[in-house]
């Protein structure tokens, strides 16, 4: 039990170091050596918990996404409106992690098949949730139409996310909510 607790504490120190380094230097400025020094651990301890630096980064991003999840227990009660609001909170409240998520999804996963698999699985899960949320918001939609709208909504949200990263004056939240209204439509 003591070893397990120590492992959890070491893991949290590594994740905390990763978070702070990402905030300070971004994805380009983070190194395994920097993470280990900041966390006060040896590389061997790091590798006991994470296969790669990217895995630690993805874990930090995943935790940030989970922090704004409207249904963290997985009861599947969230509507598409709830999910879009959670997406808006992540993009607006965690801009550094949002930028890093986009970098990992676009550039990082191009060369790393494990990371690409994780990103694709995350997208497939999100698409399933948005499609189910669309059906909860508009129960009369048939499943195929709900999925089509969810795919369009996610693709457009990702485009708005990129635009938001490029233009600090862009009002992401307003555009995301307008997009939601146009995709979901009236009851």
mmCIF file of C-alpha atoms in Angstrom:
data_model
loop_
_atom_site.group_PDB
_atom_site.id
_atom_site.type_symbol
_atom_site.label_atom_id
_atom_site.label_comp_id
_atom_site.label_asym_id
_atom_site.label_seq_id
_atom_site.Cartn_x
_atom_site.Cartn_y
_atom_site.Cartn_z
ATOM 1 C CA UNK A 1 0.000 0.000 0.000
ATOM 2 C CA UNK A 2 2.849 2.399 0.793
ATOM 3 C CA UNK A 3 4.491 1.738 -2.599
ATOM 4 C CA UNK A 4 1.170 2.335 -4.348
ATOM 5 C CA UNK A 5 0.686 5.658 -2.526
ATOM 6 C CA UNK A 6 4.256 6.691 -3.324
ATOM 7 C CA UNK A 7 3.646 5.838 -6.990
ATOM 8 C CA UNK A 8 0.518 7.993 -7.051
ATOM 9 C CA UNK A 9 2.391 10.870 -5.422
ATOM 10 C CA UNK A 10 5.217 10.532 -7.944
ATOM 11 C CA UNK A 11 2.722 10.430 -10.790
ATOM 12 C CA UNK A 12 1.019 13.586 -9.535
ATOM 13 C CA UNK A 13 4.386 15.357 -9.178
ATOM 14 C CA UNK A 14 5.210 14.432 -12.770
ATOM 15 C CA UNK A 15 1.822 15.608 -14.023
ATOM 16 C CA UNK A 16 2.095 18.828 -12.011
ATOM 17 C CA UNK A 17 5.547 19.461 -13.469
ATOM 18 C CA UNK A 18 4.218 18.752 -16.949
ATOM 19 C CA UNK A 19 1.314 21.187 -16.426
ATOM 20 C CA UNK A 20 3.544 23.987 -15.198
ATOM 21 C CA UNK A 21 6.137 23.480 -17.948
ATOM 22 C CA UNK A 22 3.440 23.447 -20.603
ATOM 23 C CA UNK A 23 2.072 26.712 -19.257
ATOM 24 C CA UNK A 24 5.544 28.272 -19.209
ATOM 25 C CA UNK A 25 7.122 26.936 -22.378
ATOM 26 C CA UNK A 26 4.426 25.250 -24.442
ATOM 27 C CA UNK A 27 4.787 21.905 -26.131
ATOM 28 C CA UNK A 28 7.946 22.916 -27.978
ATOM 29 C CA UNK A 29 9.765 23.853 -24.778
ATOM 30 C CA UNK A 30 8.995 20.791 -22.717
ATOM 31 C CA UNK A 31 11.588 18.044 -22.298
ATOM 32 C CA UNK A 32 11.748 14.833 -20.350
ATOM 33 C CA UNK A 33 14.741 16.212 -18.469
ATOM 34 C CA UNK A 34 12.782 19.358 -17.571
ATOM 35 C CA UNK A 35 9.794 17.359 -16.354
ATOM 36 C CA UNK A 36 11.997 15.110 -14.199
ATOM 37 C CA UNK A 37 13.926 18.033 -12.731
ATOM 38 C CA UNK A 38 10.755 19.972 -11.938
ATOM 39 C CA UNK A 39 9.097 16.898 -10.410
ATOM 40 C CA UNK A 40 12.221 15.896 -8.510
ATOM 41 C CA UNK A 41 12.283 12.378 -9.974
ATOM 42 C CA UNK A 42 14.773 10.319 -11.923
ATOM 43 C CA UNK A 43 14.008 9.338 -15.534
ATOM 44 C CA UNK A 44 13.573 5.716 -14.427
ATOM 45 C CA UNK A 45 10.729 6.749 -12.129
ATOM 46 C CA UNK A 46 9.176 8.673 -15.005
ATOM 47 C CA UNK A 47 9.367 5.628 -17.284
ATOM 48 C CA UNK A 48 7.816 3.421 -14.599
ATOM 49 C CA UNK A 49 4.667 5.530 -14.964
ATOM 50 C CA UNK A 50 4.689 6.862 -18.550
ATOM 51 C CA UNK A 51 6.055 5.396 -21.766
ATOM 52 C CA UNK A 52 6.840 8.786 -23.312
ATOM 53 C CA UNK A 53 6.815 12.509 -22.617
ATOM 54 C CA UNK A 54 3.838 12.751 -24.980
ATOM 55 C CA UNK A 55 1.890 10.298 -22.813
ATOM 56 C CA UNK A 56 2.357 12.608 -19.807
ATOM 57 C CA UNK A 57 1.241 15.579 -21.924
ATOM 58 C CA UNK A 58 -1.817 13.712 -23.205
ATOM 59 C CA UNK A 59 -2.685 12.747 -19.618
ATOM 60 C CA UNK A 60 -2.558 16.415 -18.548
ATOM 61 C CA UNK A 61 -4.794 17.415 -21.473
ATOM 62 C CA UNK A 62 -7.198 14.533 -20.740
ATOM 63 C CA UNK A 63 -7.457 15.622 -17.095
ATOM 64 C CA UNK A 64 -8.298 19.168 -18.207
ATOM 65 C CA UNK A 65 -10.987 17.839 -20.540
ATOM 66 C CA UNK A 66 -12.416 15.664 -17.779
ATOM 67 C CA UNK A 67 -12.493 18.658 -15.421
ATOM 68 C CA UNK A 68 -15.083 20.365 -17.632
ATOM 69 C CA UNK A 69 -17.016 17.199 -18.491
ATOM 70 C CA UNK A 70 -20.745 17.772 -17.891
ATOM 71 C CA UNK A 71 -21.212 14.074 -17.076
ATOM 72 C CA UNK A 72 -18.000 12.851 -15.435
ATOM 73 C CA UNK A 73 -19.690 9.771 -13.978
ATOM 74 C CA UNK A 74 -20.731 8.647 -17.447
ATOM 75 C CA UNK A 75 -24.472 8.472 -16.810
ATOM 76 C CA UNK A 76 -25.084 9.712 -20.357
ATOM 77 C CA UNK A 77 -27.547 12.417 -19.408
ATOM 78 C CA UNK A 78 -25.710 15.256 -21.116
ATOM 79 C CA UNK A 79 -27.319 17.038 -24.028
ATOM 80 C CA UNK A 80 -25.457 18.391 -27.009
ATOM 81 C CA UNK A 81 -25.842 21.846 -25.448
ATOM 82 C CA UNK A 82 -24.075 20.588 -22.299
ATOM 83 C CA UNK A 83 -21.273 19.116 -24.394
ATOM 84 C CA UNK A 84 -20.751 22.292 -26.420
ATOM 85 C CA UNK A 85 -20.643 24.356 -23.224
ATOM 86 C CA UNK A 86 -18.006 21.983 -21.834
ATOM 87 C CA UNK A 87 -16.033 22.363 -25.068
ATOM 88 C CA UNK A 88 -16.300 26.162 -24.794
ATOM 89 C CA UNK A 89 -15.071 26.044 -21.171
ATOM 90 C CA UNK A 90 -12.075 23.936 -22.168
ATOM 91 C CA UNK A 91 -11.094 26.224 -25.057
ATOM 92 C CA UNK A 92 -11.697 29.469 -23.149
ATOM 93 C CA UNK A 93 -10.491 28.435 -19.678
ATOM 94 C CA UNK A 94 -7.530 26.268 -20.717
ATOM 95 C CA UNK A 95 -6.051 28.049 -23.756
ATOM 96 C CA UNK A 96 -2.560 26.581 -23.304
ATOM 97 C CA UNK A 97 -3.886 23.026 -23.082
ATOM 98 C CA UNK A 98 -6.305 23.659 -25.952
ATOM 99 C CA UNK A 99 -3.383 24.770 -28.139
ATOM 100 C CA UNK A 100 -1.358 21.737 -27.094
ATOM 101 C CA UNK A 101 -4.270 19.396 -27.807
ATOM 102 C CA UNK A 102 -4.520 20.802 -31.340
ATOM 103 C CA UNK A 103 -0.752 20.492 -31.802
ATOM 104 C CA UNK A 104 -0.816 16.883 -30.628
ATOM 105 C CA UNK A 105 -3.826 16.028 -32.761
ATOM 106 C CA UNK A 106 -2.447 17.586 -35.930
ATOM 107 C CA UNK A 107 1.341 17.443 -35.823
ATOM 108 C CA UNK A 108 2.129 15.012 -33.030
ATOM 109 C CA UNK A 109 -0.071 12.210 -34.264
ATOM 110 C CA UNK A 110 1.292 12.392 -37.816
ATOM 111 C CA UNK A 111 4.513 10.619 -36.813
ATOM 112 C CA UNK A 112 3.418 8.678 -33.734
ATOM 113 C CA UNK A 113 1.009 5.820 -34.460
ATOM 114 C CA UNK A 114 0.192 5.285 -30.747
ATOM 115 C CA UNK A 115 -0.665 8.946 -30.289
ATOM 116 C CA UNK A 116 -2.677 8.947 -33.527
ATOM 117 C CA UNK A 117 -4.616 5.937 -32.219
ATOM 118 C CA UNK A 118 -5.354 7.709 -28.929
ATOM 119 C CA UNK A 119 -6.477 10.881 -30.706
ATOM 120 C CA UNK A 120 -8.700 8.905 -33.094
ATOM 121 C CA UNK A 121 -10.242 6.916 -30.209
ATOM 122 C CA UNK A 122 -10.858 10.154 -28.300
ATOM 123 C CA UNK A 123 -12.543 11.659 -31.361
ATOM 124 C CA UNK A 124 -14.682 8.539 -31.899
ATOM 125 C CA UNK A 125 -15.796 8.611 -28.246
ATOM 126 C CA UNK A 126 -16.554 12.321 -28.458
ATOM 127 C CA UNK A 127 -18.523 11.766 -31.672
ATOM 128 C CA UNK A 128 -20.557 9.038 -29.970
ATOM 129 C CA UNK A 129 -21.277 11.344 -27.016
ATOM 130 C CA UNK A 130 -22.232 14.289 -29.235
ATOM 131 C CA UNK A 131 -24.471 12.045 -31.335
ATOM 132 C CA UNK A 132 -26.209 10.665 -28.224
ATOM 133 C CA UNK A 133 -26.427 14.186 -26.797
ATOM 134 C CA UNK A 134 -27.998 15.362 -30.048
ATOM 135 C CA UNK A 135 -30.656 12.657 -29.670
ATOM 136 C CA UNK A 136 -31.331 13.736 -26.077
ATOM 137 C CA UNK A 137 -31.687 17.347 -27.235
ATOM 138 C CA UNK A 138 -33.810 16.434 -30.254
ATOM 139 C CA UNK A 139 -35.472 13.063 -29.539
ATOM 140 C CA UNK A 140 -37.271 13.048 -32.903
ATOM 141 C CA UNK A 141 -34.005 12.879 -34.836
ATOM 142 C CA UNK A 142 -33.228 9.473 -36.256
ATOM 143 C CA UNK A 143 -29.810 8.112 -35.212
ATOM 144 C CA UNK A 144 -28.209 8.604 -38.633
ATOM 145 C CA UNK A 145 -29.237 12.274 -38.763
ATOM 146 C CA UNK A 146 -28.103 12.837 -35.170
ATOM 147 C CA UNK A 147 -24.694 11.377 -36.040
ATOM 148 C CA UNK A 148 -24.439 13.460 -39.227
ATOM 149 C CA UNK A 149 -25.179 16.630 -37.281
ATOM 150 C CA UNK A 150 -22.749 15.639 -34.524
ATOM 151 C CA UNK A 151 -19.995 15.047 -37.109
ATOM 152 C CA UNK A 152 -20.647 18.442 -38.673
ATOM 153 C CA UNK A 153 -20.754 20.153 -35.282
ATOM 154 C CA UNK A 154 -17.473 18.618 -34.107
ATOM 155 C CA UNK A 155 -15.697 19.406 -37.369
ATOM 156 C CA UNK A 156 -16.882 23.005 -37.230
ATOM 157 C CA UNK A 157 -15.939 23.332 -33.531
ATOM 158 C CA UNK A 158 -12.448 22.094 -34.374
ATOM 159 C CA UNK A 159 -12.218 24.702 -37.139
ATOM 160 C CA UNK A 160 -13.356 27.414 -34.733
ATOM 161 C CA UNK A 161 -10.759 26.166 -32.246
ATOM 162 C CA UNK A 162 -7.976 26.624 -34.780
ATOM 163 C CA UNK A 163 -9.254 30.081 -35.669
ATOM 164 C CA UNK A 164 -9.362 30.962 -31.973
ATOM 165 C CA UNK A 165 -5.728 29.914 -31.581
ATOM 166 C CA UNK A 166 -4.716 32.122 -34.500
ATOM 167 C CA UNK A 167 -6.730 35.224 -33.588
ATOM 168 C CA UNK A 168 -6.804 36.342 -29.931
ATOM 169 C CA UNK A 169 -9.701 38.704 -30.666
ATOM 170 C CA UNK A 170 -11.902 35.884 -31.992
ATOM 171 C CA UNK A 171 -14.984 35.330 -29.834
ATOM 172 C CA UNK A 172 -14.897 31.556 -29.717
ATOM 173 C CA UNK A 173 -17.749 31.157 -27.228
ATOM 174 C CA UNK A 174 -20.194 33.268 -29.246
ATOM 175 C CA UNK A 175 -19.338 31.510 -32.499
ATOM 176 C CA UNK A 176 -19.582 28.060 -30.897
ATOM 177 C CA UNK A 177 -23.024 28.865 -29.490
ATOM 178 C CA UNK A 178 -24.197 30.273 -32.835
ATOM 179 C CA UNK A 179 -22.929 27.131 -34.525
ATOM 180 C CA UNK A 180 -24.791 24.962 -32.021
ATOM 181 C CA UNK A 181 -28.043 26.812 -32.672
ATOM 182 C CA UNK A 182 -27.661 26.431 -36.443
ATOM 183 C CA UNK A 183 -26.822 22.726 -36.289
ATOM 184 C CA UNK A 184 -29.306 21.635 -33.652
ATOM 185 C CA UNK A 185 -32.143 23.821 -34.915
ATOM 186 C CA UNK A 186 -35.500 24.349 -33.264
ATOM 187 C CA UNK A 187 -37.352 21.477 -31.543
#
